[in-house]
Short mmCIF file of C-alpha atoms and ligand atoms in Angstrom, two decimals:
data_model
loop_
_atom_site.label_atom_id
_atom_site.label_comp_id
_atom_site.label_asym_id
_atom_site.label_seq_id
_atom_site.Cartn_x
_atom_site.Cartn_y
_atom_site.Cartn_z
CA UNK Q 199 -34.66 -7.76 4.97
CA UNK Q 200 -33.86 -7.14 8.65
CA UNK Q 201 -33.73 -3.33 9.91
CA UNK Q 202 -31.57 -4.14 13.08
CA UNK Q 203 -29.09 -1.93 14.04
CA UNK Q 204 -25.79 -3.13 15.18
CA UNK Q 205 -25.40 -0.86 17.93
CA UNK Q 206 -28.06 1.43 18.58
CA UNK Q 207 -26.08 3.04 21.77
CA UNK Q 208 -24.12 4.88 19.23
CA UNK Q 209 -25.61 4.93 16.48
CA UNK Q 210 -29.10 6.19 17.79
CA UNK Q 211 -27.65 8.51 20.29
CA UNK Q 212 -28.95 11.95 20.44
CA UNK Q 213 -26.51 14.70 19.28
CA UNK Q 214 -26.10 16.04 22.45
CA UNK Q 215 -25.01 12.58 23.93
CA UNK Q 216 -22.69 12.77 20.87
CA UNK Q 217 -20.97 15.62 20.95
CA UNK Q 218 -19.86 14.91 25.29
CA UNK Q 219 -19.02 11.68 23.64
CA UNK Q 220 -16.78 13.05 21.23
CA UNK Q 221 -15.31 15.59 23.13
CA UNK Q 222 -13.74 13.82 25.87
CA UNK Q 223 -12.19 10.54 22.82
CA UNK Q 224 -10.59 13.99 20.94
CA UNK Q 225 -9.11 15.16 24.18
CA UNK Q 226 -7.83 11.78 24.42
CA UNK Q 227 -6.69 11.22 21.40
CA UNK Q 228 -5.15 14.47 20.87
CA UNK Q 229 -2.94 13.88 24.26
CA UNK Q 230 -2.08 10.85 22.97
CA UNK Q 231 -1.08 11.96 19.81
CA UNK Q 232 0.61 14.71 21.71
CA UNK Q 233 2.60 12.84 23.70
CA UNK Q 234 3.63 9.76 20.91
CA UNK Q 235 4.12 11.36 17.49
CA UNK Q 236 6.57 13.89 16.72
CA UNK Q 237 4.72 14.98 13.44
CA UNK Q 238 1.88 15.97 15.92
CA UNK Q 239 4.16 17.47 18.14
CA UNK Q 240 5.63 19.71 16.29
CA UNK Q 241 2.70 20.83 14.38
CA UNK Q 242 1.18 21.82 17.60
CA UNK Q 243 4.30 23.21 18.41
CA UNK Q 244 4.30 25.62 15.35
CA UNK Q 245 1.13 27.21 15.99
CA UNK Q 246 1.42 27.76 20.30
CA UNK Q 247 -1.13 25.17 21.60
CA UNK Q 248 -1.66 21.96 23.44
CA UNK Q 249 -3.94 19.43 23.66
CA UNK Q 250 -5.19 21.50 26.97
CA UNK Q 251 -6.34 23.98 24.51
CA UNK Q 252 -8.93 22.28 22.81
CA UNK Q 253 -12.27 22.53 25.75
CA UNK Q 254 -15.02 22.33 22.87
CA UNK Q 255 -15.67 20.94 19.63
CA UNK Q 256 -15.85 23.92 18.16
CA UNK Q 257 -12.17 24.47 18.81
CA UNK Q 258 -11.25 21.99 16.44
CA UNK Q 259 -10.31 24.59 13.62
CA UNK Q 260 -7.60 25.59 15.84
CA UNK Q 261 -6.03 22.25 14.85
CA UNK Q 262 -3.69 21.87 12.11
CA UNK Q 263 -4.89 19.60 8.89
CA UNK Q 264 -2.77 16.13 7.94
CA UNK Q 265 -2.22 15.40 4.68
CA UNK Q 266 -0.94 12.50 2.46
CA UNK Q 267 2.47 14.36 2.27
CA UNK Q 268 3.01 14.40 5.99
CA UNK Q 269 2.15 10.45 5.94
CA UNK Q 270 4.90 10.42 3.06
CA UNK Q 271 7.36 12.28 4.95
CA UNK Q 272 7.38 9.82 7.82
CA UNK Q 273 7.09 6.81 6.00
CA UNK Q 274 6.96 4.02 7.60
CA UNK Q 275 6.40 4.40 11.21
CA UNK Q 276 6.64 7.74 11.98
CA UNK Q 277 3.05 8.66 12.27
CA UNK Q 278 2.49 5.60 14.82
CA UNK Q 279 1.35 6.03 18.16
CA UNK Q 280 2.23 2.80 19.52
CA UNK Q 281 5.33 1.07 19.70
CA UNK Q 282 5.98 -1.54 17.09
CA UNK Q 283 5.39 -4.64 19.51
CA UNK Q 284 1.76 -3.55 20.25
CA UNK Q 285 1.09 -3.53 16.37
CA UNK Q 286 -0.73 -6.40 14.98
CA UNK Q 287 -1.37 -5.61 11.56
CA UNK Q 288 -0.10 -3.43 8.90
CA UNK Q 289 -1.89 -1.88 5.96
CA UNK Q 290 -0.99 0.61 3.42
CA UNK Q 291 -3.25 2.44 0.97
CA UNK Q 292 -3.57 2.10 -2.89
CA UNK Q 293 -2.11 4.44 -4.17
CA UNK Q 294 -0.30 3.82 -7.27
CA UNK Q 295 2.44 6.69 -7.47
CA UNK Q 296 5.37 6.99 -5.17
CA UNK Q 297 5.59 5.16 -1.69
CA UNK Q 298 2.68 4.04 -0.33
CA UNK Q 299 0.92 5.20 2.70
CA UNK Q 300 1.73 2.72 5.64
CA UNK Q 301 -0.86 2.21 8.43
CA UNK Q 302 -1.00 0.25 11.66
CA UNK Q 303 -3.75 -1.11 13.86
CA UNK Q 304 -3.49 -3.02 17.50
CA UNK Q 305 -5.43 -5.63 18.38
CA UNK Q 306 -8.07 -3.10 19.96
CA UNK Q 307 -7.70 -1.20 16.65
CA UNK Q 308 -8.90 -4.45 15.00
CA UNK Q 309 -11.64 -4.82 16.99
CA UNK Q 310 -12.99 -1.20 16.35
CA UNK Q 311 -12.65 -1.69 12.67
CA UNK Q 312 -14.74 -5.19 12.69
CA UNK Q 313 -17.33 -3.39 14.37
CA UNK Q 314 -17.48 -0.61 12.28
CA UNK Q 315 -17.85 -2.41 9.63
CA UNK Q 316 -20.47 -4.91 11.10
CA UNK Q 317 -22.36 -1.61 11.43
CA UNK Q 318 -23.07 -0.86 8.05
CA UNK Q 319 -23.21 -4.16 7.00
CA UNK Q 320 -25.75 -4.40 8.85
CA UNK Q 321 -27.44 -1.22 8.04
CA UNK Q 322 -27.18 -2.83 4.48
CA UNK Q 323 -29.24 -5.76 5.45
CA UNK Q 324 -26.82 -8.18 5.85
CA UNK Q 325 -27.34 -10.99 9.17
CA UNK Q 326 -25.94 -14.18 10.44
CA UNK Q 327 -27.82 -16.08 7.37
CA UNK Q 328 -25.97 -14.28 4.78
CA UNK Q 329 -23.35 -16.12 2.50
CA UNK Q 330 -20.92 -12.93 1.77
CA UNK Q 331 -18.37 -13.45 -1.02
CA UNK Q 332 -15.64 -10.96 -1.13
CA UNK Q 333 -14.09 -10.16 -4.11
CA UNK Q 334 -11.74 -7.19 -2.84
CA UNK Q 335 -8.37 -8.37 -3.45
CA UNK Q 336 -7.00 -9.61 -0.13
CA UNK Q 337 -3.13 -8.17 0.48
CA UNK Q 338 -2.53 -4.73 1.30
CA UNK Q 339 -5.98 -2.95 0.32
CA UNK Q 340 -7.80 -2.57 3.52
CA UNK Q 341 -11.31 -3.58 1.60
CA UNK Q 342 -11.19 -7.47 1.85
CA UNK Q 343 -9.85 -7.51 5.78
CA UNK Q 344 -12.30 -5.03 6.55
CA UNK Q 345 -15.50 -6.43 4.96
CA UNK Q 346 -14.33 -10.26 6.28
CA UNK Q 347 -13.91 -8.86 9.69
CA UNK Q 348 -17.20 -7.18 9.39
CA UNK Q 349 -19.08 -10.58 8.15
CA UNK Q 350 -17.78 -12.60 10.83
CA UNK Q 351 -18.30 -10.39 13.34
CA UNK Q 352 -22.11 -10.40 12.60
CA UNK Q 353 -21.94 -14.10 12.17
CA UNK Q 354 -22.51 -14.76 8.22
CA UNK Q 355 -20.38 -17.20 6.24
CA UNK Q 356 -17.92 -15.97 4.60
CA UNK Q 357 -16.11 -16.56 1.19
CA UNK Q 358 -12.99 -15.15 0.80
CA UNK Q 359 -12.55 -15.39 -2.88
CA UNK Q 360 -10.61 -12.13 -3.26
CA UNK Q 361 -10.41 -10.59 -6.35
CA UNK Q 362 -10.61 -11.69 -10.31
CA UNK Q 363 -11.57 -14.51 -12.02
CA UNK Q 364 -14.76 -13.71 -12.99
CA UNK Q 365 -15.96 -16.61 -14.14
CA UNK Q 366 -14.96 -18.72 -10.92
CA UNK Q 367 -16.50 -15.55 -8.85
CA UNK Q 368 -19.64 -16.74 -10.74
CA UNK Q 369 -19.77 -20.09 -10.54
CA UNK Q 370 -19.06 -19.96 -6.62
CA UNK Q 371 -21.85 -17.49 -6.57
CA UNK Q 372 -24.22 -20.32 -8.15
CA UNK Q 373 -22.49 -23.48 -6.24
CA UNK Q 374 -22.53 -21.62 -2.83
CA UNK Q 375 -25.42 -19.63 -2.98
CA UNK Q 376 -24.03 -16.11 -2.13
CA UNK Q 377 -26.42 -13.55 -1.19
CA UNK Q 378 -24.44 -11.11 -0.44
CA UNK Q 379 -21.44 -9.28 -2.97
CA UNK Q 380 -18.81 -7.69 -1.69
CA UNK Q 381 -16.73 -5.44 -4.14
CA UNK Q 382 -15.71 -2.31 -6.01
CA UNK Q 383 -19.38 -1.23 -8.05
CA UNK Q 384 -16.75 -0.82 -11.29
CA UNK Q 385 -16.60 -4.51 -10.67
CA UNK Q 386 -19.98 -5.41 -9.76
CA UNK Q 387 -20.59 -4.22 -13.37
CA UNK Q 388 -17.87 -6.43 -14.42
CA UNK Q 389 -19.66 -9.58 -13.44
CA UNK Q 390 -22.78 -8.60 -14.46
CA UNK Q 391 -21.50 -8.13 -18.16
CA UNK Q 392 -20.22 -11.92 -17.67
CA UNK Q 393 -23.49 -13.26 -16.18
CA UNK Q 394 -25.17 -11.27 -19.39
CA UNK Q 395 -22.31 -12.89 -22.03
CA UNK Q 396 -22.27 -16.60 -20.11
CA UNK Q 397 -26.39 -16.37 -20.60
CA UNK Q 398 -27.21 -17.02 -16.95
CA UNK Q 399 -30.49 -15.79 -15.74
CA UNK Q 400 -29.65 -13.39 -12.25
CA UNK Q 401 -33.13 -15.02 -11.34
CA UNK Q 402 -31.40 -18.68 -10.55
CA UNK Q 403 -28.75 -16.86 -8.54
CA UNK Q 404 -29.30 -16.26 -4.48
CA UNK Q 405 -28.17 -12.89 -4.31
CA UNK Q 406 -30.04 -10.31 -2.32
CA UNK Q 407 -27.48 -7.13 -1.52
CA UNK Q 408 -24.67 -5.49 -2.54
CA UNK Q 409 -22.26 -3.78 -0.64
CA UNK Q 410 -20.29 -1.51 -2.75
CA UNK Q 411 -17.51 1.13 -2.06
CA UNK Q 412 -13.80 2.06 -2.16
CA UNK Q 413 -14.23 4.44 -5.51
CA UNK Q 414 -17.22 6.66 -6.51
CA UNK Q 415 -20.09 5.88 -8.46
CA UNK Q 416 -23.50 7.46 -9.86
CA UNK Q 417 -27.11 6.68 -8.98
CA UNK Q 418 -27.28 5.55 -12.46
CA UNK Q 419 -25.05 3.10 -11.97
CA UNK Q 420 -26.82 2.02 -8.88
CA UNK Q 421 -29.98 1.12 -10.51
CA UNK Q 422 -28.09 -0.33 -13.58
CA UNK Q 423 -26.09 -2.81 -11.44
CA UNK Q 424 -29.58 -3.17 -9.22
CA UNK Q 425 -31.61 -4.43 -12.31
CA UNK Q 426 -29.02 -6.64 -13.99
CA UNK Q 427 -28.31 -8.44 -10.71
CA UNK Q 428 -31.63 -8.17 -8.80
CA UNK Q 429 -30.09 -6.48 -5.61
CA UNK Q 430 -30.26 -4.25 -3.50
CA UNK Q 431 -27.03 -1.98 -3.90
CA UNK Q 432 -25.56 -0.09 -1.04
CA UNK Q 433 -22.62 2.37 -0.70
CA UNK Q 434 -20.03 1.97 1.83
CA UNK Q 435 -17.12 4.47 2.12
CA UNK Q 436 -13.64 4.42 4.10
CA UNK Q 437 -9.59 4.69 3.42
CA UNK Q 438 -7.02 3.57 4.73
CA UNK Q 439 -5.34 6.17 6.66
CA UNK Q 440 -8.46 6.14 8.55
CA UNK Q 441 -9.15 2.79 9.22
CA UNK Q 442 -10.13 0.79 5.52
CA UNK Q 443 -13.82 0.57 4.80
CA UNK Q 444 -15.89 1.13 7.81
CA UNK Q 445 -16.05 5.43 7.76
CA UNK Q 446 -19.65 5.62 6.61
CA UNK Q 447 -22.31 3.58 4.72
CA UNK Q 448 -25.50 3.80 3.13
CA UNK Q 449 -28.64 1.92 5.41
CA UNK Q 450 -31.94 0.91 3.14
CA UNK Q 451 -32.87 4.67 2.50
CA UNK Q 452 -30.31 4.94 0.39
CA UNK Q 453 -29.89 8.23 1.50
CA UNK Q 454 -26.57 8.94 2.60
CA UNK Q 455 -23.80 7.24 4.16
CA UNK Q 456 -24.35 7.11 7.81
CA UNK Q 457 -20.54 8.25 9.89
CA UNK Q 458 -19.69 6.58 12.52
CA UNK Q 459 -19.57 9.86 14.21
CA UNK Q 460 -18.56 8.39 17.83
CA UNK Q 461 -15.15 7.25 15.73
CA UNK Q 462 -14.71 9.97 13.13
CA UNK Q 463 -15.10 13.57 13.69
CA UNK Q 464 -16.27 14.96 10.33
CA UNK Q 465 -16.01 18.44 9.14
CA UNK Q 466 -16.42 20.07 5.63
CA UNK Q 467 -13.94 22.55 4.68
CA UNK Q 468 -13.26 24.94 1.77
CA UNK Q 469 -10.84 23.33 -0.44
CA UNK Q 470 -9.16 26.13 -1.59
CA UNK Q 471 -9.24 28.38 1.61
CA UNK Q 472 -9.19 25.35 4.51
CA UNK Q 473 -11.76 27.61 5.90
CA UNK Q 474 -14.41 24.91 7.75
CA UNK Q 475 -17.93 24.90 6.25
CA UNK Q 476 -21.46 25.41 7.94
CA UNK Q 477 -23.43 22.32 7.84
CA UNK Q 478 -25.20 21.19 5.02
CA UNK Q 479 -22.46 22.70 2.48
CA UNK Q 480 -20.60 20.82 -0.53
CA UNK Q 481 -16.64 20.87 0.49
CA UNK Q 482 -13.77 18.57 1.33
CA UNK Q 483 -14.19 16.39 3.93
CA UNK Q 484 -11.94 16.23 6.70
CA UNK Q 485 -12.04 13.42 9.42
CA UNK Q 486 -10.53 12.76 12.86
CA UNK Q 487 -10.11 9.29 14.39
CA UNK Q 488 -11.43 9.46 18.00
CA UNK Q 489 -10.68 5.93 19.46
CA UNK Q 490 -8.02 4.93 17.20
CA UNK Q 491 -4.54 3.58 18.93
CA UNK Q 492 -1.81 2.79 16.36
CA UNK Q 493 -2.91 5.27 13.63
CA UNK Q 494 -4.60 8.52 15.23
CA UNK Q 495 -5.15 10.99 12.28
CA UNK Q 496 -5.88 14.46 13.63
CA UNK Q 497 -8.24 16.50 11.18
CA UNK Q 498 -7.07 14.00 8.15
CA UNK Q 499 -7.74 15.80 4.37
CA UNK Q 500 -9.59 12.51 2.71
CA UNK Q 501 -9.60 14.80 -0.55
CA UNK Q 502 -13.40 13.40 -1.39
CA UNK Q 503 -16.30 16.13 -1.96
CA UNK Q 504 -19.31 15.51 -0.47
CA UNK Q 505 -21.82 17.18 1.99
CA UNK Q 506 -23.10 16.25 5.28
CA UNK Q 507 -26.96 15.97 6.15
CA UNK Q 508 -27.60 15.63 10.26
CA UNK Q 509 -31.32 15.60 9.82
CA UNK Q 510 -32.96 12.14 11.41
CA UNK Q 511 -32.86 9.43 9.32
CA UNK Q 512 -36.11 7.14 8.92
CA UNK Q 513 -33.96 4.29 9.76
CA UNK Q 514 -34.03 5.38 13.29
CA UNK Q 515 -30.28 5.99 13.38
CA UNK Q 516 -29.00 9.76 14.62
CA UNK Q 517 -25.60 9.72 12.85
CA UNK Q 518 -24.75 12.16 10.47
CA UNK Q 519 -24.90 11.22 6.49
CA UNK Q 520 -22.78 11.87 4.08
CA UNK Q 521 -23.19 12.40 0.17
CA UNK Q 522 -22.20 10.11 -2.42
CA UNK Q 523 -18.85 11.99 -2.99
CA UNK Q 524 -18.91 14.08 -6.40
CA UNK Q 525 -15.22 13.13 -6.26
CA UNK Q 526 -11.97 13.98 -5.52
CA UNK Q 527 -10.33 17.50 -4.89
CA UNK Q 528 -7.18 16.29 -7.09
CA UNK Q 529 -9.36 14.80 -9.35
CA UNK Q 530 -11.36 17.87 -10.40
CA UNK Q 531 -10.25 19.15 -13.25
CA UNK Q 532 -10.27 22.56 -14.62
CA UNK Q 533 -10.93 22.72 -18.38
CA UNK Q 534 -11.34 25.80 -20.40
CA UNK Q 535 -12.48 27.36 -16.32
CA UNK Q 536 -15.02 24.61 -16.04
CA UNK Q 537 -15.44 22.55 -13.15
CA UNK Q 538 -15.09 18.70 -13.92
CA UNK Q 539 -15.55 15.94 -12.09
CA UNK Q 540 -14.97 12.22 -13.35
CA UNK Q 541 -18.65 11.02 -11.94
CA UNK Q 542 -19.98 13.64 -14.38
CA UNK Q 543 -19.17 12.08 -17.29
CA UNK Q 544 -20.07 8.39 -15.90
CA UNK Q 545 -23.86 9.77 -15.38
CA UNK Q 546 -23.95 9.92 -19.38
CA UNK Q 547 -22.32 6.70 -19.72
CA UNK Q 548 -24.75 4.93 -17.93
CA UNK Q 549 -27.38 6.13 -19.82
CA UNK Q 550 -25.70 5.20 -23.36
CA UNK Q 551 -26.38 1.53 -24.73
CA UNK Q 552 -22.95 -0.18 -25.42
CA UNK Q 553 -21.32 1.77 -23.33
CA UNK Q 554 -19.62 1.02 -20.26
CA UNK Q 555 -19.02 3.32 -17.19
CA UNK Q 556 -15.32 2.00 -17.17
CA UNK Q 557 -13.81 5.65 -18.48
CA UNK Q 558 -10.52 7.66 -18.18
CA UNK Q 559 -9.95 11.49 -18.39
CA UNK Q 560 -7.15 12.25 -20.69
CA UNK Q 561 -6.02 15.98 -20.18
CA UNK Q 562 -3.32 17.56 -21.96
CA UNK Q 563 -2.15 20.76 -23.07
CA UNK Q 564 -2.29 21.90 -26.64
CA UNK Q 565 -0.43 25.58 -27.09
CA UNK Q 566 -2.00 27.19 -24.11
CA UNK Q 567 -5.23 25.33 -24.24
CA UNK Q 568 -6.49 22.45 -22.35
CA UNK Q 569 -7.60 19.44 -24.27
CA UNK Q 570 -10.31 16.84 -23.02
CA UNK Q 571 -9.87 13.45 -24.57
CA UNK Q 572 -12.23 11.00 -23.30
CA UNK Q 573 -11.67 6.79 -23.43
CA UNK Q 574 -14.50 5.23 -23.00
CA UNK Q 575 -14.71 1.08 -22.72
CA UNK Q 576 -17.35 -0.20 -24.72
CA UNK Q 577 -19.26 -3.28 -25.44
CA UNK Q 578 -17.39 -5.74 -28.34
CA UNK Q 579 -20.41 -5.53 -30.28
CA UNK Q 580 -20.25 -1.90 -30.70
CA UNK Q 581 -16.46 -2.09 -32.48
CA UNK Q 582 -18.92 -1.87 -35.81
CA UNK Q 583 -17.69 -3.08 -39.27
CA UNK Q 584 -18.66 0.28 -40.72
CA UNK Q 585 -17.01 2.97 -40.07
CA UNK Q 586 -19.94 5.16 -40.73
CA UNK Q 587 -22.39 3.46 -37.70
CA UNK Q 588 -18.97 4.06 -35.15
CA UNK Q 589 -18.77 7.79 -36.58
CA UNK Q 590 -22.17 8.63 -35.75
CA UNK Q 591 -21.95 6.50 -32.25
CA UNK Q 592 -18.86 8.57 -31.62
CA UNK Q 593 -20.23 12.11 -32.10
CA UNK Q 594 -23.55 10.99 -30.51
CA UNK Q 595 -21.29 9.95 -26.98
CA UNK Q 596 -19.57 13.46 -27.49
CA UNK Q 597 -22.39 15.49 -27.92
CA UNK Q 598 -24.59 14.25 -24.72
CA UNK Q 599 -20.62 14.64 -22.56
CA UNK Q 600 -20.42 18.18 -24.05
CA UNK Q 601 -23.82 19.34 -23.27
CA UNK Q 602 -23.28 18.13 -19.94
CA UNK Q 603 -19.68 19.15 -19.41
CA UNK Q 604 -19.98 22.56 -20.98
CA UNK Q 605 -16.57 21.56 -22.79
CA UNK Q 606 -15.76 20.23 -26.06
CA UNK Q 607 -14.53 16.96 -25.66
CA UNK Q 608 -13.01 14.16 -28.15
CA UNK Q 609 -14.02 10.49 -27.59
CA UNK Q 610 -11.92 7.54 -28.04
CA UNK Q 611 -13.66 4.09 -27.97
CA UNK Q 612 -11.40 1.87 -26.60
CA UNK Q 613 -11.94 -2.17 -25.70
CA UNK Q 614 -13.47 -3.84 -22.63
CA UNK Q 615 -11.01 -3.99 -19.72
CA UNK Q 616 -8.04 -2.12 -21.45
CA UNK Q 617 -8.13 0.64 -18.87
CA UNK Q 618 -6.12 -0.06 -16.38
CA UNK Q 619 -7.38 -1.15 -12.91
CA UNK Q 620 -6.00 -1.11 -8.87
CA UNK Q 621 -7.30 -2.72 -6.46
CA UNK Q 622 -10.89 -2.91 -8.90
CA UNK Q 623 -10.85 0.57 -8.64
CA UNK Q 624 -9.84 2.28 -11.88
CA UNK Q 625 -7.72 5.01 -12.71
CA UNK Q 626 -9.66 8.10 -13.78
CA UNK Q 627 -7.87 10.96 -14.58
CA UNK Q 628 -4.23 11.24 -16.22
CA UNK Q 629 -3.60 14.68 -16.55
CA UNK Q 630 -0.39 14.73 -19.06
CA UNK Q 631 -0.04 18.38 -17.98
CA UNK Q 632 1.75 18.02 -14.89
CA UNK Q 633 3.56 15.22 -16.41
O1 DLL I 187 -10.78 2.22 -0.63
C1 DLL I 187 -11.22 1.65 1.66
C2 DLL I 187 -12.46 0.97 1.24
C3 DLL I 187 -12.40 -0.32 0.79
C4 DLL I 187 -13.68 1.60 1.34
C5 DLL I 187 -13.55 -0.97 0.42
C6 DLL I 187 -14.84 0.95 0.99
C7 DLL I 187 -14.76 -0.34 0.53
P1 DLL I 187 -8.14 3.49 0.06
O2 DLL I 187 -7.59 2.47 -0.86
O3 DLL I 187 -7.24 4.17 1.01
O4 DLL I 187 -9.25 2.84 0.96
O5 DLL I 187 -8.88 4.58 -0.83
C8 DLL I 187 -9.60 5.62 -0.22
O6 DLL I 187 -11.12 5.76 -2.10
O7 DLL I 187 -10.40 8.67 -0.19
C9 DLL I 187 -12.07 7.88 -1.78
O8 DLL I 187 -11.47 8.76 -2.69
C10 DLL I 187 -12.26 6.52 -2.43
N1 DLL I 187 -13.46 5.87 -1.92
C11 DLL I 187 -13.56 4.88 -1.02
N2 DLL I 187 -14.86 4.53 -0.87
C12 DLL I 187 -15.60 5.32 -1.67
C13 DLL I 187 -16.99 5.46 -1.95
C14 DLL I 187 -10.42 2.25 0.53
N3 DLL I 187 -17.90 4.67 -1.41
C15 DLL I 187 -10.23 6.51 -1.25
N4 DLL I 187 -17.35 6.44 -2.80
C16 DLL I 187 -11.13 7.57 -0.63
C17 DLL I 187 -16.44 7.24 -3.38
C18 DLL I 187 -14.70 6.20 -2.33
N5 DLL I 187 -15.13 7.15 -3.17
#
């Protein structure tokens, strides 16, 4: 496997280099920002300062935050920089409840993002003599453009087969001798399962990496998906209001997702207080585009938990990692006072034979106490006959949750694919008490 990096100017520069770097693209994009978006404007208004104000990095806190709400509030446009005519393509995000976010790239924009993403491809292993198939769903979600930009940019072949269709992903995969997968890693364990039920041996097939993002997953599931498809599985991580995949991704250490740090200025902040973190500690992370020109996104709440690590990397690459993300700030849920978070619970599904880590948190209110119910996907085999072998499975599953959780939980077994799915990614939480 090749351990070239794409672009070792930026990606090996020392932090010093860095930080002049990303001083004077914040300056620029804050002034341009300034100057273009009213949201901005004001905001800066509101709390007395101007772009002027900002002479270090370390005066970034003085910024205000942007959230999803603001994008919703000036939906479509409002949060473009650029007038419509220099916009070239339009994305929005995937969320599934009220209006979507709408983004907006130039043709420069473009050309950032395919490099971005040619970074960590590469990082990943992939080179010109990869075969990538994509099996994002191409439309809206950022992941297939991104990854297809990314794959021609470095020169492999690649097959747009979008998502679905399992059985055609698989046969393509044997005809055209992939070697590289693009998708979600809930999906990657999707067509494993088929390869398994169809009786193929992964030995015939030509694949040699994975490149997996757009919704969290365990180590567990890592090695899982590793062994049944004899890959090498890598994490990649981005959204939409940011630029689509292309944010950070995992090189062959597999120990962190390297930032593009030239692009995106990351901080960690205190969820709860907004109060910015000293590095190395677990909080939200919060991200500023520095060379973006349609979409700028000035200190941008992603939501995602994770932790960032600037120690050298053996890789040879200088950019800061970040954490698989232990998940979302919206998603973690408070039950009975304890802290959960939906990856938890997949860590013990991994583990369990028959079932799958396709889950979804069901929390509702019962009097004035919180109820956990649990619905798990699991293999058909496991729907036993007797009702006594699916008993004992069932309080087996709910004993190794609650010893993890801390918190009683109830189990429902539910069938394969019934829970429902956007984008590949699926939906973990429903909390029925906000509902
Ligand atoms: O999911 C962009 C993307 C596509 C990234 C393909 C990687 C691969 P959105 O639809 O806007 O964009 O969703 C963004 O998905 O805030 C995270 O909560 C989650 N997410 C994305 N990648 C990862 C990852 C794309 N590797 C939201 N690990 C983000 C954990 C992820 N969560």
């Amino acid at each position: 496997m090749s351990t070239n990096i794409w672009d070792p100017q930026h990606e090996c520069m020392s932090r010093e280099e860095l930080e002049q770097l990303q001083l004077e693209r914040l300056q620029a994009t804050l002034n341009r920002a300034y100057k273009n978006v009213t949201c901005y404007r004001n905001k800066f208004n509101e709390l007395g300062i101007v772009p002027e104000d900002v002479a270090s990095l370390s005066d970034l806190s003085k910024l205000p935050f942007t959230t999803k709400e603001d994008l919703r509030v000036n939906y479509p446009y409002g949060m473009f920089a650029v007038p419509l005519r220099e916009v070239v393509r339009i994305h929005s995000s995937s969320g599934t409840t009220g209006k979507p976010t709408v983004v907006g790239y130039t043709k420069n924009d473009l050309k950032t993002w395919s490099h971005m993403v040619a970074r960590f491809m590469t990082a990943a292993g992939v080179t010109h003599d990869d075969v990538v198939q994509i099996a994002f769903g191409y439309g809206m979600f950022t992941g297939a453009f991104g990854l297809h930009y990314g794959s021609e940019t470095i020169g492999a072949a690649v097959i747009p087969m979008s998502g679905g269709n399992t059985e055609k992903q698989i046969m393509i995969m044997q005809d055209y001798k992939t070697t590289a997968l693009v998708c979600t890693p809930s999906y990657a364990t999707t067509i494993a399962d088929r390869i398994e039920r169809l009786g193929i041996d992964p030995r015939t097939l030509s694949l040699k990496v994975g490149l997996f993002g757009g919704e969290p997953w365990s180590e567990s599931m890592r090695k899982d998906i590793e062994a049944r498809l004899l890959i090498s599985a890598t994490d990649n991580y981005g959204l939409s209001e940011i630029i689509g995949p292309g944010v950070a991704g995992e090189c062959q250490h597999k120990c962190g997702m390297h930032i593009s740090e030239d692009a995106f200025l990351a901080e960690i902040i205190d969820p709860e207080t907004c109060e910015t973190l000293p590095p190395g500690s677990v909080g939200e992370l919060v991200l500023t585009t520095l060379s973006k020109e349609a979409f700028p996104m000035i200190r941008y709440r992603t939501r995602d938990i994770t932790s960032l690590d600037q120690a050298a990397c053996e890789c040879g690459r200088t950019l800061a990692r970040m954490k698989k993300t232990m998940g979302r700030s919206d998603d973690m849920l408070i039950i009975k006072g304890v802290n959960v978070f939906p990856s938890q619970i997949e860590e013990v599904l991994v583990a369990i034979e028959g079932c799958k880590p396709h889950y979804q948190l069901v929390v509702d209110r019962k009097g004035s106490l919180d109820v956990l119910e649990i619905c798990i996907e699991v293999t058909e085999n496991i729907f036993f006959d007797e009702m006594k072998k699916q008993r004992a499975f069932l309080e087996m599953v709910e004993h190794k949750i609650d010893s993890v959780l801390g918190v009683g939980v109830t189990v429902k077994l539910v069938e394969p694919n019934s829970i429902p799915r956007h984008e590949g990614k699926a939906d973990r939480v429903v909390d029925k008490r906000v509902l």
